[in-house]
mmCIF file of C-alpha atoms in Angstrom:
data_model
loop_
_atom_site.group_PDB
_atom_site.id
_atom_site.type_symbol
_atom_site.label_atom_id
_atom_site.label_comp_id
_atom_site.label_asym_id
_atom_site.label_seq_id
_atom_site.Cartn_x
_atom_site.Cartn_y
_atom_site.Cartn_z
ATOM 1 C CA UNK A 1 0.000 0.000 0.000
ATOM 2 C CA UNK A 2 1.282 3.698 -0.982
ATOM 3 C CA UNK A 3 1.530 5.809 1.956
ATOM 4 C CA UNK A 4 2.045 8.776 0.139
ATOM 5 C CA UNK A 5 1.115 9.193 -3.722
ATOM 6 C CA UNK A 6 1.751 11.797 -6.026
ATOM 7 C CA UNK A 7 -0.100 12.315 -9.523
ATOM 8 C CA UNK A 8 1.078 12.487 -12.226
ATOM 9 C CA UNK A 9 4.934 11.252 -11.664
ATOM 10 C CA UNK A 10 5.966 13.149 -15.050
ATOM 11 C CA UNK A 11 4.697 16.579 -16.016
ATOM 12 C CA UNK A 12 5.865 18.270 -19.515
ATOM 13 C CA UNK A 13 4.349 21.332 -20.088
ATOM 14 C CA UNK A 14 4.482 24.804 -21.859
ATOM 15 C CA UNK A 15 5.560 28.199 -20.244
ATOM 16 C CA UNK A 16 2.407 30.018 -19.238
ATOM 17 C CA UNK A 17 0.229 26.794 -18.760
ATOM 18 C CA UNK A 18 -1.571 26.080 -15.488
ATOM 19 C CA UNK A 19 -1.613 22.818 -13.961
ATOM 20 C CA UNK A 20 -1.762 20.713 -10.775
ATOM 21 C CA UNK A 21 0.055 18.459 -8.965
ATOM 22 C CA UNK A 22 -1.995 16.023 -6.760
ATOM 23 C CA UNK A 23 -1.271 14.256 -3.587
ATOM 24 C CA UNK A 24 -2.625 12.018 -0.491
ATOM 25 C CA UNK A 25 -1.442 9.781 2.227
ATOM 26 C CA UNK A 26 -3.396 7.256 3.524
ATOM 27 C CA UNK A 27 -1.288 7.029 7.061
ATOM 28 C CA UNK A 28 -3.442 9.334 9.394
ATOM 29 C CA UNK A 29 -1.184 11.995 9.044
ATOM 30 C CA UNK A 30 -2.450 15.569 10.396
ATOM 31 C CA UNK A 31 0.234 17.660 8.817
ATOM 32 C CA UNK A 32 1.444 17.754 4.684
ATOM 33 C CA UNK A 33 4.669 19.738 2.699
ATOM 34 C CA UNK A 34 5.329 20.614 -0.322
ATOM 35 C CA UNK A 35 8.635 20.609 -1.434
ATOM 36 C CA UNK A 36 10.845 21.428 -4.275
ATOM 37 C CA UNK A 37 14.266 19.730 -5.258
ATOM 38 C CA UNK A 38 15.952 21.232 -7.764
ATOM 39 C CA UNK A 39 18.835 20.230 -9.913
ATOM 40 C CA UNK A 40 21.372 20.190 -7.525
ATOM 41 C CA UNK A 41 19.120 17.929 -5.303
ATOM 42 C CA UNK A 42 18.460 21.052 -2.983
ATOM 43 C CA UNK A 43 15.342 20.174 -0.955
ATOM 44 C CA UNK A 44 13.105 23.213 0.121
ATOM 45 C CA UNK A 45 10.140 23.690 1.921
ATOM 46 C CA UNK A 46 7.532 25.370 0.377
ATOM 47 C CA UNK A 47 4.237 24.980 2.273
ATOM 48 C CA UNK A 48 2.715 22.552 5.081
ATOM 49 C CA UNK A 49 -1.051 22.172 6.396
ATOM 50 C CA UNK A 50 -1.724 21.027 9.474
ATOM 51 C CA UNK A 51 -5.419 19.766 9.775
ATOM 52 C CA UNK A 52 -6.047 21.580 6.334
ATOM 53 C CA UNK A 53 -4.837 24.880 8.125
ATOM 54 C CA UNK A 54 -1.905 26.857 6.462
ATOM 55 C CA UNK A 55 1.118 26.898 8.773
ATOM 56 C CA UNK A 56 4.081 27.217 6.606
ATOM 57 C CA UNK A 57 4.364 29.086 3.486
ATOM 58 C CA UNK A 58 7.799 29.815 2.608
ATOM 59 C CA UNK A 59 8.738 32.493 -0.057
ATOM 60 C CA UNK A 60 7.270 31.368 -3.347
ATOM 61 C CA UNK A 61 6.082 32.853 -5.752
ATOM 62 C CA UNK A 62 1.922 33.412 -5.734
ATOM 63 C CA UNK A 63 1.550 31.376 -8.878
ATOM 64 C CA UNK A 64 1.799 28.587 -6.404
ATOM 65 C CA UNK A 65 -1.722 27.657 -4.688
ATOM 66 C CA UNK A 66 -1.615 25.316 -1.884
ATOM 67 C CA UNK A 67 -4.813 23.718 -1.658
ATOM 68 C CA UNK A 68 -5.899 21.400 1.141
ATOM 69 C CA UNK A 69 -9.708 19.658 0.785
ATOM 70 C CA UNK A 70 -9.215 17.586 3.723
ATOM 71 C CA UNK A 71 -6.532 16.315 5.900
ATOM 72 C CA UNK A 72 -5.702 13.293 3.689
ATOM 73 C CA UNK A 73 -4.773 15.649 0.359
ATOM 74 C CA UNK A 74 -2.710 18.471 -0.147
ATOM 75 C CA UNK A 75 -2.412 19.584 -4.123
ATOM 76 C CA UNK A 76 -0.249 22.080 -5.443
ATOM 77 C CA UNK A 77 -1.922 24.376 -8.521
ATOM 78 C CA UNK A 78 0.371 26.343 -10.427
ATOM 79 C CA UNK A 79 -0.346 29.456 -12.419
ATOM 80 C CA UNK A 80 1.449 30.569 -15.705
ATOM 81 C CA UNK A 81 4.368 28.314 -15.603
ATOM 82 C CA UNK A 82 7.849 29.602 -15.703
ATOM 83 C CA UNK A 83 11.171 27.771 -17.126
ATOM 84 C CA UNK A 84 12.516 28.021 -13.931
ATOM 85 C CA UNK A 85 9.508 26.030 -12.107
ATOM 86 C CA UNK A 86 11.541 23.175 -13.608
ATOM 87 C CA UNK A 87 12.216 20.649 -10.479
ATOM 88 C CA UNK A 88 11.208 17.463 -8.859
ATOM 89 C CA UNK A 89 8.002 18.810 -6.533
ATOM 90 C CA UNK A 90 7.870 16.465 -3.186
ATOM 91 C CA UNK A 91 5.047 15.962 -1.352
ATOM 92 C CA UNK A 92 4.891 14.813 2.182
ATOM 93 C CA UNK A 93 3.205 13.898 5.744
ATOM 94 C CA UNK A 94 3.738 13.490 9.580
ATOM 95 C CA UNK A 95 2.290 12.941 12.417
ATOM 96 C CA UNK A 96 0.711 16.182 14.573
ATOM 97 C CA UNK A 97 3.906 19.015 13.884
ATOM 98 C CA UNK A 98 4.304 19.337 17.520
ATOM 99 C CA UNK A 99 4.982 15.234 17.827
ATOM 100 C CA UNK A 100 8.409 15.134 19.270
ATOM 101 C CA UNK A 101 8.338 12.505 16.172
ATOM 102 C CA UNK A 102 8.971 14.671 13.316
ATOM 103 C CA UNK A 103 9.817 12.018 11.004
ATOM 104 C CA UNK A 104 8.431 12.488 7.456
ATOM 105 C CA UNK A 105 6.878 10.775 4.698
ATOM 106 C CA UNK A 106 7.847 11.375 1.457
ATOM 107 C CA UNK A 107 5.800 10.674 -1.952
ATOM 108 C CA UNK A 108 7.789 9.548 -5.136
ATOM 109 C CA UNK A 109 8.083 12.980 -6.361
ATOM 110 C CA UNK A 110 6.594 14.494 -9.738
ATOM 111 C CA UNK A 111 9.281 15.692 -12.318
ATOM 112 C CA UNK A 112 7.908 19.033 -13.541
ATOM 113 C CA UNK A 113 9.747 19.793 -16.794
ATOM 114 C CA UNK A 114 8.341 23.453 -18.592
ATOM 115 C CA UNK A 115 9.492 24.050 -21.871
ATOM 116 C CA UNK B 1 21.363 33.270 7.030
ATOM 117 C CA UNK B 2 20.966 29.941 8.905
ATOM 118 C CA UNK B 3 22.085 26.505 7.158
ATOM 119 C CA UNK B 4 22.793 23.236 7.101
ATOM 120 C CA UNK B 5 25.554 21.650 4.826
ATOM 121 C CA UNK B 6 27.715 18.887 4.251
ATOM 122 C CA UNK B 7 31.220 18.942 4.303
ATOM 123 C CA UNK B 8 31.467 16.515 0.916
ATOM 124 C CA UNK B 9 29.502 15.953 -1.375
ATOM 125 C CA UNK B 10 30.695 12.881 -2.788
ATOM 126 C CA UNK B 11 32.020 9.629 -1.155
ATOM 127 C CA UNK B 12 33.165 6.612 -2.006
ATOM 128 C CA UNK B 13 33.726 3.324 -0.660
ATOM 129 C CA UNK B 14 34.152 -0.581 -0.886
ATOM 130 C CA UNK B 15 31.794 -2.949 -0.567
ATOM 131 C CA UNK B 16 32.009 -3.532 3.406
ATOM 132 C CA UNK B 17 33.443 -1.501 4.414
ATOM 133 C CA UNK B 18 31.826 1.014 7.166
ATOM 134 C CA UNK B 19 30.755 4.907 5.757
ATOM 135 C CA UNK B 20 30.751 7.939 7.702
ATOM 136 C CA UNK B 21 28.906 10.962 6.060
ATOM 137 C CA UNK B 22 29.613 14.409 8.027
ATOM 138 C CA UNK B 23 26.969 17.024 8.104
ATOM 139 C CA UNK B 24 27.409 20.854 9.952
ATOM 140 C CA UNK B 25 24.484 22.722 10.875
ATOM 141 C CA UNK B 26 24.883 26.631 11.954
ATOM 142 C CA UNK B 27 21.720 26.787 14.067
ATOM 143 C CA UNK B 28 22.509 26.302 17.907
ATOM 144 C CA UNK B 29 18.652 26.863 18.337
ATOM 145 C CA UNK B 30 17.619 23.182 16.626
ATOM 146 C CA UNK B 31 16.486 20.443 18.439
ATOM 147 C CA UNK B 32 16.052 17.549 16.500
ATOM 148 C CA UNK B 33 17.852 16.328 13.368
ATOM 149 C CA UNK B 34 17.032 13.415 10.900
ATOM 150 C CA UNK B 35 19.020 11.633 7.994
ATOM 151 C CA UNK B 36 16.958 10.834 4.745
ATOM 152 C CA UNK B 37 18.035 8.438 2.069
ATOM 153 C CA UNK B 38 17.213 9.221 -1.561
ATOM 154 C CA UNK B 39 17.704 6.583 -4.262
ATOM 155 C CA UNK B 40 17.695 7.736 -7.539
ATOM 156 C CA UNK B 41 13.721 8.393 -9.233
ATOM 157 C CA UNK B 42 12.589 7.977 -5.474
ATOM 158 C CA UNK B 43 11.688 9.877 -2.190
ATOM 159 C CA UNK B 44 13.776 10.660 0.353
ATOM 160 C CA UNK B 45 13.579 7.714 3.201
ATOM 161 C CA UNK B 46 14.080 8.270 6.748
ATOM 162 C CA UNK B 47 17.225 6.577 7.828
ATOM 163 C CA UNK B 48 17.143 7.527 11.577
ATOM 164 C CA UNK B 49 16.946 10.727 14.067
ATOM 165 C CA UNK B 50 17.980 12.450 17.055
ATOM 166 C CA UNK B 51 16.780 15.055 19.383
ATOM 167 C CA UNK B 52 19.251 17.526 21.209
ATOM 168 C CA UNK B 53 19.667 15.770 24.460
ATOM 169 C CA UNK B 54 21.421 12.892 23.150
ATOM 170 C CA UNK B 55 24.715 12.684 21.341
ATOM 171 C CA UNK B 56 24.159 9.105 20.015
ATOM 172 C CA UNK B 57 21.540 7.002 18.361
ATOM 173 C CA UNK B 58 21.907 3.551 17.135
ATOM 174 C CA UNK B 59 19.700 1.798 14.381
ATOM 175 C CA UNK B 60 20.172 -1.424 12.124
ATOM 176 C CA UNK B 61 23.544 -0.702 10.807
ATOM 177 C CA UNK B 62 23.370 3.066 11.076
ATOM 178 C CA UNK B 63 24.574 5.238 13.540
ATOM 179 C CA UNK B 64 24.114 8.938 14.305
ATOM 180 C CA UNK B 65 26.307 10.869 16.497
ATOM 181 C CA UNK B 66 25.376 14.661 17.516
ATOM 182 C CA UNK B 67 27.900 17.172 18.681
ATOM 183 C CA UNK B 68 26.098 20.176 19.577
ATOM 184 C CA UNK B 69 29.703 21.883 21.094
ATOM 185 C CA UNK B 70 30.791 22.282 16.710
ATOM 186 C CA UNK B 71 27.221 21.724 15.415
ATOM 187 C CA UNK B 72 28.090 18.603 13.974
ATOM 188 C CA UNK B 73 26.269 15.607 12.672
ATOM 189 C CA UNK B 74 27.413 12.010 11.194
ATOM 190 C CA UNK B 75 25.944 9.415 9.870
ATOM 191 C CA UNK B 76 28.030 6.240 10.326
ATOM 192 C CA UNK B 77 27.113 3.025 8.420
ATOM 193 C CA UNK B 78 28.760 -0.030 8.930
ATOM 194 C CA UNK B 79 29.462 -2.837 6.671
ATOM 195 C CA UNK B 80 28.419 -0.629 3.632
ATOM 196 C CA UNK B 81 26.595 -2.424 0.655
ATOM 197 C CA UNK B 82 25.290 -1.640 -2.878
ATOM 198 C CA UNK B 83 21.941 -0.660 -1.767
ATOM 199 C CA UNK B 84 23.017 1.559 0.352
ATOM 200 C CA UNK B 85 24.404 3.734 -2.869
ATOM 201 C CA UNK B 86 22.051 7.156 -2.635
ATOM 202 C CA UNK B 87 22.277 10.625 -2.262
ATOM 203 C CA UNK B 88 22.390 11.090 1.849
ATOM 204 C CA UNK B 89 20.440 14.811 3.219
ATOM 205 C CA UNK B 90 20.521 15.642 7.012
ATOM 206 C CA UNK B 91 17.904 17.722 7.941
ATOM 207 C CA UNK B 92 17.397 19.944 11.206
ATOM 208 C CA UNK B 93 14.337 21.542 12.641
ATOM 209 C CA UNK B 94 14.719 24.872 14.939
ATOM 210 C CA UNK B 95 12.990 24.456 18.278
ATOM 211 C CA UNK B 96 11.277 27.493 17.610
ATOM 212 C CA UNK B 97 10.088 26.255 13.768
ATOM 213 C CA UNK B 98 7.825 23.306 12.078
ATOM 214 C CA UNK B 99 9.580 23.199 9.200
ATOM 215 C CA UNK B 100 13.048 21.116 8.132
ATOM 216 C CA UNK B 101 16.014 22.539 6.762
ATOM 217 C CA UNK B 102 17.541 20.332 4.485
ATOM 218 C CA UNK B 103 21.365 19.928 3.816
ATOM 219 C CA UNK B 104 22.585 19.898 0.209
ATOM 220 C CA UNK B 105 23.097 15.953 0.320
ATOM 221 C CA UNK B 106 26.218 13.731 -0.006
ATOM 222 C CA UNK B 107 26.419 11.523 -2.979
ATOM 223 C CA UNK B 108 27.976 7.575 -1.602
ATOM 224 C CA UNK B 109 28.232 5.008 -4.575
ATOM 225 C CA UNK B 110 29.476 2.294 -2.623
ATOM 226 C CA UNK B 111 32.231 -0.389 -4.806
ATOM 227 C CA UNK B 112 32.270 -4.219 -5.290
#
């Protein structure tokens, strides 16, 4: 069973396009990340949710659009692509943030490529 | 700013032999650390983790040690195999944060 799943795994895509990235873990989890890994294999937080409430939102650009419908999915909706949205887009889970267990669970990724 | 980094980001060894990645953090405020795994096309996996009142943790062939006098973490495997060929990230959280900070990563292709 898939604790955490990401759809699609590949995305190809125009400059100026919109599109989505979907994900959900099946674990319980209270709290969900985005993040993006870029070329270099730099990992970054972008956002988090904790019980579909907005807790972390790193500087991104507001073309990115968290968007939480319930505690089990977190998607990621991006406006008007750029070249340099180009990355591998993580998504994750824990436990409640404030579990002295802050271990996270990471989904396979989705390779964003914008041509 | 605040970071975390690794001192190199490439390492090799033999097959069996034992692997010790080295990772600095500049935060004195962070209270728990973690090592990930990431195989290539894949996820990052937790490997194992620590919180600031202990200097050592022990796991199935893994070890973490935590110096908090340099800011210093390692990740010590022993009796290194192929599988365990991946791009290594420590990551530390700031007591007074949620989120993790993620080192650049360390690259080990271990050798038959």
């Amino acid at each position: 069973d898939t604790a955490v799943s990401q759809t699609p795994k590949y995305l190809v895509t125009q400059m100026g396009n919109d599109k989505s990235i979907k994900c959900e873990q099946n674990l319980g989890h209270d709290t969900m990340y985005w993040y993006k890994q870029d070329s270099k294999k730099f990992l970054k937080i972008m956002f988090s949710y904790n019980n579909k409430e907005l807790i972390i939102n790193e500087t991104v650009p507001n073309r990115f659009s968290p968007k939480s419908p319930d505690k089990a999915h977190l998607n990621l909706h991006i406006n008007s692509l750029e070249l340099g949205d180009s990355a591998v887009y993580f998504c994750a889970s824990s436990r409640q943030i404030a579990s002295p267990t802050y271990e996270q669970y990471f989904g396979p990724g989705t390779r964003l490529t914008v041509t | 700013g605040e970071s975390v980094g690794l001192h190199l980001p490439t390492l090799s060894v033999q097959e069996g032999d034992n692997s010790i990645i080295n990772c600095a953090y500049s935060n004195s405020a962070s209270d728990y650390f973690i090592w990930y795994k990431q195989e290539s096309g894949k996820g990052p996996q937790f490997i194992i983790d620590i919180r600031s009142n202990m200097d050592k943790r022990q796991g199935q062939r893994v070890t973490v040690l935590l110096n908090k006098t340099v800011k210093h973490l390692s990740l010590q495997i022993a009796a290194t195999q192929p599988g365990d060929s991946a791009v290594y990230f420590c990551a530390e959280r700031p007591s007074s944060g949620y989120a993790l900070n993620f080192g650049k990563g360390t690259s080990l292709l271990v050798t038959p």
